[in-house]
């Protein structure tokens, strides 16, 4: 079985396993106590903090360990918003932030008290424009948030440029570095940083929160003497030690492994469109993390595709609406304006064998073809011109990718210049029909209300 979902959780690094087992014997006592066992535990905690701080590039007393990366994000956002309340209640986030950041923004806005949120858009590669961030800054902006790299498509963000704009405006910048910290430090003058150990091969249940000296920060909730009051509760010392040890280990291997994984992911990026018709590879082609490549396949049910790949021995993930209980597309793909149906994210863990990637490229074309055939999708070459009037496609009650498949089947039945109205009540159609038009050279005219659902208008241009 080839595990290709490291962006969700990387396999436990051997160093993490060794450190975890060793610290179970040595680090079980309360590090706040003065007796021998407590002092030994405290030495382990201090050493782990020093190692993590060196990897981040901050002072040890600026870093605390939290129970998760999500908790680090929520604590960081809430603490700065409270600490800078006199400045204002305005928060800036990008449209492709991790859900933990977006949920914190939603809670801030819903809490009342004048809290407001500006969401900065991204381009089709998933990157923000630093000028757009600078334009969003206001006198009442308390905090800005920007991920270092996107978890779904791998695009790296211009953190240093955005941090400079924030510094000029006197606004702290919180960077979610969960996906990138294992590969290297986050450059630029950021103010806060969060990360999660299970993303770099450490154990789950350990996050990092870094708050630079000088940032106004007020911990929220009941007070606690542990972790500078920013992460209450007894420290999970064995997991913390393992997290710090594995971060140091993966950093030592990062340069060589990054070069190797970039070659493998570039092979996937270039070969998939050659092997599989009607595929859109998404994300920035060059400014990206080493191990992540994402593509979307027209006329494919994402959930079925993932199940078939799993049966073939490949564990991959997806941002497709068809793999979600909400039946709504990934907020990242939606913000980018790219195809969401049949979405596959391949995220290679360190140590991935080139042979596994080759086998994936051998299996993928037949797997996609079989799923398309099962759904009755049109052949890639099927576009013979026929005559007829404007058409209405009733896809109400049918989920992705059926509305797009039905559109593709009938587009040839209208003359050039004619239109097709696709009736759909699936939220994914709002994203996937325009994406299909761009991929197939047809003109998307927009949407209009219908008696049920929404009507999406497409004009045939070729």
Tab-separated table of C-alpha atoms in Angstrom:
chain	number	residue	atom	x	y	z
A	1	UNK	CA	0.000	0.000	0.000
A	2	UNK	CA	1.399	3.413	-1.004
A	3	UNK	CA	0.486	6.183	1.452
A	4	UNK	CA	0.155	9.465	-0.471
A	5	UNK	CA	-1.612	11.667	2.108
A	6	UNK	CA	1.245	13.181	4.105
A	7	UNK	CA	-0.375	16.636	3.977
A	8	UNK	CA	-3.048	15.277	6.326
A	9	UNK	CA	-0.677	13.376	8.593
A	10	UNK	CA	2.880	12.248	7.939
A	11	UNK	CA	3.916	8.773	9.099
A	12	UNK	CA	5.629	8.772	12.484
A	13	UNK	CA	9.332	9.458	11.995
A	14	UNK	CA	11.647	6.757	13.451
A	15	UNK	CA	13.335	9.389	15.613
A	16	UNK	CA	9.946	10.413	16.995
A	17	UNK	CA	9.195	6.811	17.914
A	18	UNK	CA	12.533	6.407	19.690
A	19	UNK	CA	12.187	9.682	21.586
A	20	UNK	CA	8.598	8.899	22.556
A	21	UNK	CA	9.488	5.510	24.010
A	22	UNK	CA	12.510	6.848	25.859
A	23	UNK	CA	10.645	9.804	27.374
A	24	UNK	CA	7.840	7.563	28.602
A	25	UNK	CA	10.350	6.253	31.119
A	26	UNK	CA	12.097	9.544	31.885
A	27	UNK	CA	9.460	12.240	31.389
A	28	UNK	CA	6.350	11.068	33.193
A	29	UNK	CA	6.624	13.357	36.233
A	30	UNK	CA	5.317	16.897	36.695
A	31	UNK	CA	7.926	19.321	35.292
A	32	UNK	CA	6.658	22.019	37.678
A	33	UNK	CA	7.833	20.053	40.763
A	34	UNK	CA	11.201	20.462	42.456
A	35	UNK	CA	11.959	16.850	43.374
A	36	UNK	CA	14.294	14.706	41.282
A	37	UNK	CA	11.721	13.247	38.883
A	38	UNK	CA	10.180	16.675	38.328
A	39	UNK	CA	13.580	18.252	37.636
A	40	UNK	CA	14.354	15.508	35.133
A	41	UNK	CA	11.042	16.135	33.377
A	42	UNK	CA	11.737	19.868	33.365
A	43	UNK	CA	15.097	19.346	31.707
A	44	UNK	CA	13.423	17.332	28.955
A	45	UNK	CA	10.765	20.013	28.448
A	46	UNK	CA	13.326	22.819	28.321
A	47	UNK	CA	15.486	20.897	25.862
A	48	UNK	CA	12.485	20.234	23.618
A	49	UNK	CA	11.549	23.916	23.707
A	50	UNK	CA	15.096	24.976	22.817
A	51	UNK	CA	15.198	22.523	19.901
A	52	UNK	CA	11.813	23.637	18.558
A	53	UNK	CA	12.716	27.317	18.937
A	54	UNK	CA	15.958	26.805	17.033
A	55	UNK	CA	14.031	25.135	14.201
A	56	UNK	CA	11.465	27.946	14.089
A	57	UNK	CA	14.037	30.722	14.462
A	58	UNK	CA	12.695	32.335	17.619
A	59	UNK	CA	13.567	32.680	21.302
A	60	UNK	CA	12.719	29.750	23.536
A	61	UNK	CA	10.612	31.953	25.799
A	62	UNK	CA	8.486	32.968	22.781
A	63	UNK	CA	7.375	29.379	22.092
A	64	UNK	CA	4.789	27.287	23.925
A	65	UNK	CA	3.477	23.795	23.256
A	66	UNK	CA	-0.264	23.363	22.734
A	67	UNK	CA	-2.482	20.248	22.496
A	68	UNK	CA	-2.822	20.682	18.704
A	69	UNK	CA	-2.142	22.996	15.799
A	70	UNK	CA	-5.812	23.983	15.787
A	71	UNK	CA	-5.615	24.992	19.450
A	72	UNK	CA	-2.497	27.015	18.661
A	73	UNK	CA	-4.355	28.897	15.915
A	74	UNK	CA	-7.414	29.555	18.045
A	75	UNK	CA	-5.305	30.700	21.021
A	76	UNK	CA	-3.131	32.897	18.840
A	77	UNK	CA	-6.021	34.613	17.094
A	78	UNK	CA	-8.075	35.110	20.261
A	79	UNK	CA	-5.092	36.300	22.299
A	80	UNK	CA	-4.031	39.000	19.855
A	81	UNK	CA	-7.577	40.191	19.179
A	82	UNK	CA	-8.074	40.574	22.919
A	83	UNK	CA	-4.675	42.161	23.504
A	84	UNK	CA	-5.185	44.710	20.735
A	85	UNK	CA	-8.846	45.403	21.384
A	86	UNK	CA	-8.197	49.114	21.854
A	87	UNK	CA	-6.715	49.295	18.351
A	88	UNK	CA	-9.801	47.780	16.778
A	89	UNK	CA	-11.712	44.594	16.014
A	90	UNK	CA	-10.798	44.101	12.350
A	91	UNK	CA	-9.270	40.765	11.276
A	92	UNK	CA	-7.754	39.893	7.881
A	93	UNK	CA	-7.482	36.336	6.523
A	94	UNK	CA	-6.911	34.855	3.087
A	95	UNK	CA	-9.665	32.939	1.317
A	96	UNK	CA	-7.607	29.724	1.361
A	97	UNK	CA	-6.606	29.569	5.027
A	98	UNK	CA	-6.921	26.307	6.927
A	99	UNK	CA	-10.379	25.779	8.381
A	100	UNK	CA	-9.039	26.411	11.898
A	101	UNK	CA	-8.233	30.001	10.910
A	102	UNK	CA	-11.519	30.520	9.078
A	103	UNK	CA	-13.498	29.098	12.010
A	104	UNK	CA	-11.693	31.478	14.362
A	105	UNK	CA	-12.610	34.339	12.033
A	106	UNK	CA	-16.244	33.228	11.946
A	107	UNK	CA	-16.365	33.079	15.747
A	108	UNK	CA	-14.836	36.556	15.991
A	109	UNK	CA	-17.423	38.017	13.640
A	110	UNK	CA	-20.326	36.166	15.286
A	111	UNK	CA	-19.334	37.296	18.786
A	112	UNK	CA	-20.474	40.844	18.061
A	113	UNK	CA	-18.829	43.825	19.634
A	114	UNK	CA	-17.943	45.304	16.271
A	115	UNK	CA	-15.759	42.417	15.139
A	116	UNK	CA	-15.282	42.339	11.359
A	117	UNK	CA	-13.365	40.149	8.934
A	118	UNK	CA	-11.861	40.882	5.504
A	119	UNK	CA	-11.139	37.861	3.346
A	120	UNK	CA	-8.409	38.490	0.773
A	121	UNK	CA	-8.965	36.589	-2.511
A	122	UNK	CA	-6.406	34.462	-4.363
A	123	UNK	CA	-5.590	33.885	-8.025
A	124	UNK	CA	-6.070	30.600	-9.903
A	125	UNK	CA	-2.799	29.259	-8.492
A	126	UNK	CA	-4.020	29.795	-4.926
A	127	UNK	CA	-1.638	32.671	-4.116
A	128	UNK	CA	-2.553	36.019	-2.581
A	129	UNK	CA	-1.386	39.348	-3.963
A	130	UNK	CA	0.675	41.215	-1.318
A	131	UNK	CA	-0.791	44.466	-2.619
A	132	UNK	CA	-4.295	43.155	-1.879
A	133	UNK	CA	-3.253	42.404	1.704
A	134	UNK	CA	-1.758	45.865	2.053
A	135	UNK	CA	-4.969	47.395	0.709
A	136	UNK	CA	-7.032	45.456	3.252
A	137	UNK	CA	-5.119	46.916	6.233
A	138	UNK	CA	-7.034	49.585	8.151
A	139	UNK	CA	-6.517	51.755	11.187
A	140	UNK	CA	-8.665	49.381	13.229
A	141	UNK	CA	-6.959	46.175	12.010
A	142	UNK	CA	-5.935	44.144	15.049
A	143	UNK	CA	-4.481	41.082	13.297
A	144	UNK	CA	-3.748	39.604	9.874
A	145	UNK	CA	-3.388	35.862	9.159
A	146	UNK	CA	-1.648	34.145	6.263
A	147	UNK	CA	-0.596	30.519	5.827
A	148	UNK	CA	2.963	29.843	4.711
A	149	UNK	CA	1.785	27.251	2.173
A	150	UNK	CA	-1.558	25.791	1.219
A	151	UNK	CA	-2.477	22.361	2.532
A	152	UNK	CA	-4.600	21.340	-0.468
A	153	UNK	CA	-2.638	22.532	-3.512
A	154	UNK	CA	0.848	23.187	-2.096
A	155	UNK	CA	1.135	26.808	-3.248
A	156	UNK	CA	3.567	28.841	-1.151
A	157	UNK	CA	2.414	32.288	-0.079
A	158	UNK	CA	4.410	35.557	-0.229
A	159	UNK	CA	4.743	35.726	3.545
A	160	UNK	CA	7.770	38.028	3.640
A	161	UNK	CA	6.100	40.649	1.422
A	162	UNK	CA	2.841	40.537	3.377
A	163	UNK	CA	4.747	40.677	6.685
A	164	UNK	CA	6.548	43.820	5.530
A	165	UNK	CA	3.244	45.489	4.628
A	166	UNK	CA	1.852	44.537	8.034
A	167	UNK	CA	4.971	45.800	9.826
A	168	UNK	CA	4.688	49.154	8.059
A	169	UNK	CA	1.063	49.400	9.188
A	170	UNK	CA	1.886	48.272	12.738
A	171	UNK	CA	-0.281	45.145	12.458
A	172	UNK	CA	0.943	41.730	13.703
A	173	UNK	CA	0.883	38.859	11.211
A	174	UNK	CA	0.017	35.313	12.325
A	175	UNK	CA	1.472	32.627	10.038
A	176	UNK	CA	0.028	29.109	9.966
A	177	UNK	CA	3.179	27.142	9.144
A	178	UNK	CA	1.721	23.663	9.648
A	179	UNK	CA	2.530	22.445	6.126
A	180	UNK	CA	5.920	24.068	5.671
A	181	UNK	CA	7.773	24.045	9.000
A	182	UNK	CA	9.210	20.582	8.454
A	183	UNK	CA	10.875	21.856	5.262
A	184	UNK	CA	12.401	25.028	6.669
A	185	UNK	CA	11.956	28.261	8.576
A	186	UNK	CA	9.330	30.790	7.560
A	187	UNK	CA	11.157	33.884	6.365
A	188	UNK	CA	9.970	37.437	6.944
A	189	UNK	CA	9.001	39.577	9.876
A	190	UNK	CA	5.991	37.631	11.096
A	191	UNK	CA	4.687	38.190	14.640
A	192	UNK	CA	3.022	34.888	15.509
A	193	UNK	CA	3.470	31.377	14.143
A	194	UNK	CA	1.561	28.132	14.621
A	195	UNK	CA	2.355	24.567	13.584
A	196	UNK	CA	1.358	20.954	14.230
A	197	UNK	CA	3.730	18.065	14.901
A	198	UNK	CA	1.799	15.376	13.025
A	199	UNK	CA	2.454	17.266	9.780
A	200	UNK	CA	6.220	16.655	9.967
A	201	UNK	CA	6.256	13.098	11.363
A	202	UNK	CA	5.859	13.864	15.042
A	203	UNK	CA	3.066	12.426	17.195
A	204	UNK	CA	-0.415	13.877	17.022
A	205	UNK	CA	-1.601	16.059	19.869
A	206	UNK	CA	1.286	18.558	19.878
A	207	UNK	CA	1.117	22.055	18.423
A	208	UNK	CA	3.392	25.083	18.533
A	209	UNK	CA	2.425	28.673	19.241
A	210	UNK	CA	5.078	31.356	18.909
A	211	UNK	CA	4.352	34.926	20.015
A	212	UNK	CA	7.179	37.367	19.350
A	213	UNK	CA	8.239	39.715	22.100
A	214	UNK	CA	6.464	43.045	21.827
A	215	UNK	CA	3.191	41.647	20.458
A	216	UNK	CA	0.241	42.640	22.649
A	217	UNK	CA	-1.286	39.325	23.681
A	218	UNK	CA	-3.907	38.517	26.303
A	219	UNK	CA	-4.521	34.793	26.943
A	220	UNK	CA	-8.206	33.946	26.963
A	221	UNK	CA	-10.056	31.635	29.336
A	222	UNK	CA	-9.221	30.710	32.930
A	223	UNK	CA	-5.635	31.401	33.941
A	224	UNK	CA	-3.014	28.673	34.261
A	225	UNK	CA	0.600	28.789	35.341
A	226	UNK	CA	1.793	26.350	32.658
A	227	UNK	CA	3.224	27.324	29.261
A	228	UNK	CA	3.208	31.051	30.118
A	229	UNK	CA	-0.549	30.849	30.603
A	230	UNK	CA	-1.079	30.308	26.890
A	231	UNK	CA	-1.695	26.540	26.896
A	232	UNK	CA	-3.349	25.418	30.149
A	233	UNK	CA	-3.138	21.853	31.374
A	234	UNK	CA	-0.518	19.248	32.142
A	235	UNK	CA	2.029	18.991	29.318
A	236	UNK	CA	2.122	15.778	27.290
A	237	UNK	CA	5.862	15.620	27.790
A	238	UNK	CA	6.663	12.366	25.924
A	239	UNK	CA	4.810	13.629	22.844
A	240	UNK	CA	6.451	17.062	23.104
A	241	UNK	CA	9.927	15.520	23.295
A	242	UNK	CA	9.153	13.292	20.304
A	243	UNK	CA	7.778	16.264	18.344
A	244	UNK	CA	10.908	18.350	18.902
A	245	UNK	CA	13.246	15.438	18.149
A	246	UNK	CA	11.461	14.597	14.897
A	247	UNK	CA	11.410	18.250	13.800
A	248	UNK	CA	15.176	18.393	14.185
A	249	UNK	CA	15.536	15.089	12.318
A	250	UNK	CA	13.357	16.003	9.343
A	251	UNK	CA	15.123	19.352	9.037
A	252	UNK	CA	18.466	17.561	8.765
A	253	UNK	CA	17.064	15.536	5.855
A	254	UNK	CA	14.968	18.316	4.308
A	255	UNK	CA	17.235	19.656	1.575
A	256	UNK	CA	18.007	16.291	-0.023
A	257	UNK	CA	14.488	14.947	0.412
A	258	UNK	CA	12.875	18.117	-0.959
A	259	UNK	CA	14.903	17.848	-4.154
A	260	UNK	CA	13.938	14.198	-4.585
A	261	UNK	CA	10.226	14.752	-3.919
A	262	UNK	CA	10.120	17.748	-6.265
A	263	UNK	CA	11.296	15.475	-9.074
A	264	UNK	CA	8.569	12.951	-8.270
A	265	UNK	CA	5.764	15.503	-7.996
A	266	UNK	CA	6.904	17.249	-11.166
A	267	UNK	CA	6.662	13.909	-12.935
A	268	UNK	CA	3.068	13.559	-11.723
A	269	UNK	CA	2.237	17.157	-12.735
A	270	UNK	CA	3.581	16.654	-16.266
A	271	UNK	CA	2.472	13.074	-16.914
A	272	UNK	CA	-1.103	13.086	-15.599
A	273	UNK	CA	-2.440	15.477	-18.315
A	274	UNK	CA	-0.698	13.336	-20.939
A	275	UNK	CA	-2.138	10.095	-19.613
A	276	UNK	CA	-5.662	11.208	-18.646
A	277	UNK	CA	-7.862	13.380	-20.902
A	278	UNK	CA	-9.756	16.375	-19.479
A	279	UNK	CA	-7.604	16.965	-16.404
A	280	UNK	CA	-6.729	20.273	-14.735
A	281	UNK	CA	-3.557	20.354	-12.628
A	282	UNK	CA	-3.958	23.093	-10.011
A	283	UNK	CA	-1.649	25.135	-7.806
A	284	UNK	CA	1.441	27.189	-8.596
A	285	UNK	CA	3.738	25.208	-10.926
A	286	UNK	CA	6.971	26.385	-9.293
A	287	UNK	CA	6.378	28.227	-5.999
A	288	UNK	CA	5.111	25.183	-4.142
A	289	UNK	CA	5.900	22.681	-1.404
A	290	UNK	CA	8.043	19.704	-2.440
A	291	UNK	CA	5.605	16.825	-1.985
A	292	UNK	CA	2.122	18.048	-2.953
A	293	UNK	CA	0.455	17.859	-6.370
A	294	UNK	CA	-3.271	18.275	-6.977
A	295	UNK	CA	-5.355	17.683	-10.081
A	296	UNK	CA	-9.054	17.461	-10.969
A	297	UNK	CA	-10.640	15.109	-13.504
A	298	UNK	CA	-13.737	16.057	-15.469
A	299	UNK	CA	-16.718	13.686	-15.403
A	300	UNK	CA	-15.498	11.855	-12.306
A	301	UNK	CA	-17.126	11.237	-8.940
A	302	UNK	CA	-14.343	12.066	-6.493
A	303	UNK	CA	-15.452	9.637	-3.822
A	304	UNK	CA	-15.656	6.740	-6.261
A	305	UNK	CA	-12.249	7.601	-7.693
A	306	UNK	CA	-10.651	7.665	-4.237
A	307	UNK	CA	-12.228	4.311	-3.360
A	308	UNK	CA	-10.967	2.765	-6.599
A	309	UNK	CA	-7.453	4.115	-6.030
A	310	UNK	CA	-7.578	2.749	-2.492
A	311	UNK	CA	-8.480	-0.676	-3.866
A	312	UNK	CA	-5.515	-0.358	-6.215
A	313	UNK	CA	-3.216	0.290	-3.262
A	314	UNK	CA	-2.980	4.100	-3.090
A	315	UNK	CA	-4.087	6.294	-0.196
A	316	UNK	CA	-4.854	9.771	-1.546
A	317	UNK	CA	-7.219	12.564	-0.499
A	318	UNK	CA	-9.481	15.040	-2.234
A	319	UNK	CA	-11.064	18.468	-2.001
A	320	UNK	CA	-13.966	17.359	-4.163
A	321	UNK	CA	-17.489	18.020	-2.960
A	322	UNK	CA	-18.264	14.386	-3.751
A	323	UNK	CA	-16.056	13.238	-0.874
A	324	UNK	CA	-17.659	15.524	1.698
A	325	UNK	CA	-20.767	14.983	3.782
A	326	UNK	CA	-21.658	18.645	3.104
A	327	UNK	CA	-21.633	18.117	-0.676
A	328	UNK	CA	-19.987	21.521	-1.104
A	329	UNK	CA	-16.651	21.997	-2.859
A	330	UNK	CA	-13.450	22.623	-0.943
A	331	UNK	CA	-13.239	26.281	0.056
A	332	UNK	CA	-9.708	26.330	-1.379
A	333	UNK	CA	-10.734	25.102	-4.835
A	334	UNK	CA	-13.764	27.388	-4.760
A	335	UNK	CA	-11.619	30.424	-3.929
A	336	UNK	CA	-9.213	29.535	-6.755
A	337	UNK	CA	-12.057	29.126	-9.247
A	338	UNK	CA	-10.768	25.765	-10.477
A	339	UNK	CA	-12.482	22.470	-11.195
A	340	UNK	CA	-13.489	20.610	-8.047
A	341	UNK	CA	-15.016	17.404	-9.400
A	342	UNK	CA	-12.790	14.373	-9.449
A	343	UNK	CA	-10.185	16.166	-7.360
A	344	UNK	CA	-7.135	14.195	-6.207
A	345	UNK	CA	-4.437	15.458	-3.857
A	346	UNK	CA	-1.232	13.442	-3.861
A	347	UNK	CA	1.047	14.396	-0.968
A	348	UNK	CA	4.179	12.277	-0.801
A	349	UNK	CA	5.809	11.582	2.580
A	350	UNK	CA	9.597	11.613	2.881
A	351	UNK	CA	11.021	8.317	1.717
A	352	UNK	CA	8.421	7.723	-0.992
A	353	UNK	CA	9.807	5.291	-3.543
A	354	UNK	CA	9.968	6.358	-7.191
A	355	UNK	CA	8.566	2.938	-8.084
A	356	UNK	CA	5.361	3.716	-6.184
A	357	UNK	CA	4.899	6.940	-8.159
A	358	UNK	CA	5.435	5.076	-11.436
A	359	UNK	CA	2.897	2.458	-10.423
A	360	UNK	CA	0.419	5.223	-9.549
A	361	UNK	CA	0.851	6.724	-13.020
A	362	UNK	CA	0.238	3.272	-14.534
A	363	UNK	CA	-2.931	2.670	-12.522
A	364	UNK	CA	-4.516	6.131	-12.732
A	365	UNK	CA	-5.603	6.262	-16.419
A	366	UNK	CA	-7.502	2.998	-16.302
A	367	UNK	CA	-9.064	3.868	-12.963
A	368	UNK	CA	-10.336	7.241	-14.201
A	369	UNK	CA	-11.622	5.686	-17.441
A	370	UNK	CA	-13.518	3.014	-15.518
A	371	UNK	CA	-15.182	5.589	-13.241
A	372	UNK	CA	-16.139	7.737	-16.228
A	373	UNK	CA	-17.604	4.757	-18.059
A	374	UNK	CA	-19.627	3.798	-15.001
A	375	UNK	CA	-21.077	7.324	-14.869
A	376	UNK	CA	-21.821	7.427	-18.601
A	377	UNK	CA	-19.399	10.275	-19.289
A	378	UNK	CA	-18.765	11.359	-22.901
A	379	UNK	CA	-15.562	10.306	-24.625
A	380	UNK	CA	-12.817	12.931	-24.766
A	381	UNK	CA	-13.177	13.161	-28.550
A	382	UNK	CA	-16.959	13.417	-28.519
A	383	UNK	CA	-17.769	16.884	-29.892
A	384	UNK	CA	-19.315	16.299	-33.305
A	385	UNK	CA	-21.349	19.376	-34.382
A	386	UNK	CA	-25.055	18.892	-34.837
A	387	UNK	CA	-27.888	21.329	-35.408
A	388	UNK	CA	-30.770	22.224	-33.160
A	389	UNK	CA	-32.186	24.923	-30.915
A	390	UNK	CA	-31.239	26.014	-27.444
A	391	UNK	CA	-31.413	23.238	-24.880
A	392	UNK	CA	-32.336	22.845	-21.228
A	393	UNK	CA	-30.583	20.184	-19.162
A	394	UNK	CA	-32.524	19.199	-16.048
A	395	UNK	CA	-29.946	17.937	-13.537
A	396	UNK	CA	-31.978	18.777	-10.435
A	397	UNK	CA	-31.421	16.324	-7.613
A	398	UNK	CA	-28.291	14.910	-9.241
A	399	UNK	CA	-24.889	15.432	-7.676
A	400	UNK	CA	-21.477	16.088	-9.146
A	401	UNK	CA	-20.249	15.288	-11.663
A	402	UNK	CA	-23.572	14.422	-13.335
A	403	UNK	CA	-24.613	18.022	-14.205
A	404	UNK	CA	-21.326	18.551	-16.051
A	405	UNK	CA	-21.546	15.162	-17.754
A	406	UNK	CA	-25.045	15.959	-19.027
A	407	UNK	CA	-23.858	19.362	-20.275
A	408	UNK	CA	-20.976	17.738	-22.141
A	409	UNK	CA	-23.313	15.233	-23.773
A	410	UNK	CA	-25.621	17.860	-25.283
A	411	UNK	CA	-23.321	20.784	-26.098
A	412	UNK	CA	-22.904	19.381	-29.605
A	413	UNK	CA	-26.689	19.401	-30.122
A	414	UNK	CA	-26.854	23.194	-30.327
A	415	UNK	CA	-25.384	25.253	-33.152
A	416	UNK	CA	-22.373	27.465	-32.585
A	417	UNK	CA	-23.746	30.510	-30.776
A	418	UNK	CA	-26.584	28.509	-29.235
A	419	UNK	CA	-26.976	28.094	-25.489
A	420	UNK	CA	-27.519	25.348	-22.962
A	421	UNK	CA	-29.271	26.035	-19.648
A	422	UNK	CA	-28.237	23.571	-16.965
A	423	UNK	CA	-30.662	23.357	-14.048
A	424	UNK	CA	-28.910	22.179	-10.901
A	425	UNK	CA	-29.347	22.357	-7.141
A	426	UNK	CA	-25.821	21.089	-6.439
A	427	UNK	CA	-23.550	23.804	-5.049
A	428	UNK	CA	-20.575	22.268	-6.872
A	429	UNK	CA	-22.117	23.200	-10.228
A	430	UNK	CA	-21.443	26.870	-9.494
A	431	UNK	CA	-17.731	26.080	-9.650
A	432	UNK	CA	-17.505	23.115	-11.993
A	433	UNK	CA	-19.606	24.365	-14.921
A	434	UNK	CA	-17.488	27.532	-15.419
A	435	UNK	CA	-14.344	25.401	-14.997
A	436	UNK	CA	-15.616	22.968	-17.661
A	437	UNK	CA	-16.249	25.887	-20.028
A	438	UNK	CA	-12.707	27.139	-19.603
A	439	UNK	CA	-11.236	23.679	-20.153
A	440	UNK	CA	-13.362	22.942	-23.250
A	441	UNK	CA	-13.290	26.384	-24.864
A	442	UNK	CA	-16.988	27.209	-24.369
A	443	UNK	CA	-18.408	30.508	-23.060
A	444	UNK	CA	-19.918	30.652	-19.598
A	445	UNK	CA	-22.650	33.299	-19.526
A	446	UNK	CA	-23.416	33.214	-15.814
A	447	UNK	CA	-26.275	31.996	-13.666
A	448	UNK	CA	-29.834	33.030	-13.004
A	449	UNK	CA	-32.512	31.989	-10.512
A	450	UNK	CA	-34.767	29.109	-11.458
A	451	UNK	CA	-38.004	27.785	-10.016
A	452	UNK	CA	-35.868	25.124	-8.373
A	453	UNK	CA	-32.138	25.407	-7.955
A	454	UNK	CA	-30.131	27.580	-10.321
A	455	UNK	CA	-29.872	27.849	-14.111
A	456	UNK	CA	-26.304	27.954	-15.470
A	457	UNK	CA	-26.019	29.331	-19.004
A	458	UNK	CA	-23.392	28.121	-21.468
A	459	UNK	CA	-22.917	29.334	-25.056
A	460	UNK	CA	-21.348	27.019	-27.579
A	461	UNK	CA	-18.404	28.710	-29.283
A	462	UNK	CA	-16.835	25.814	-31.145
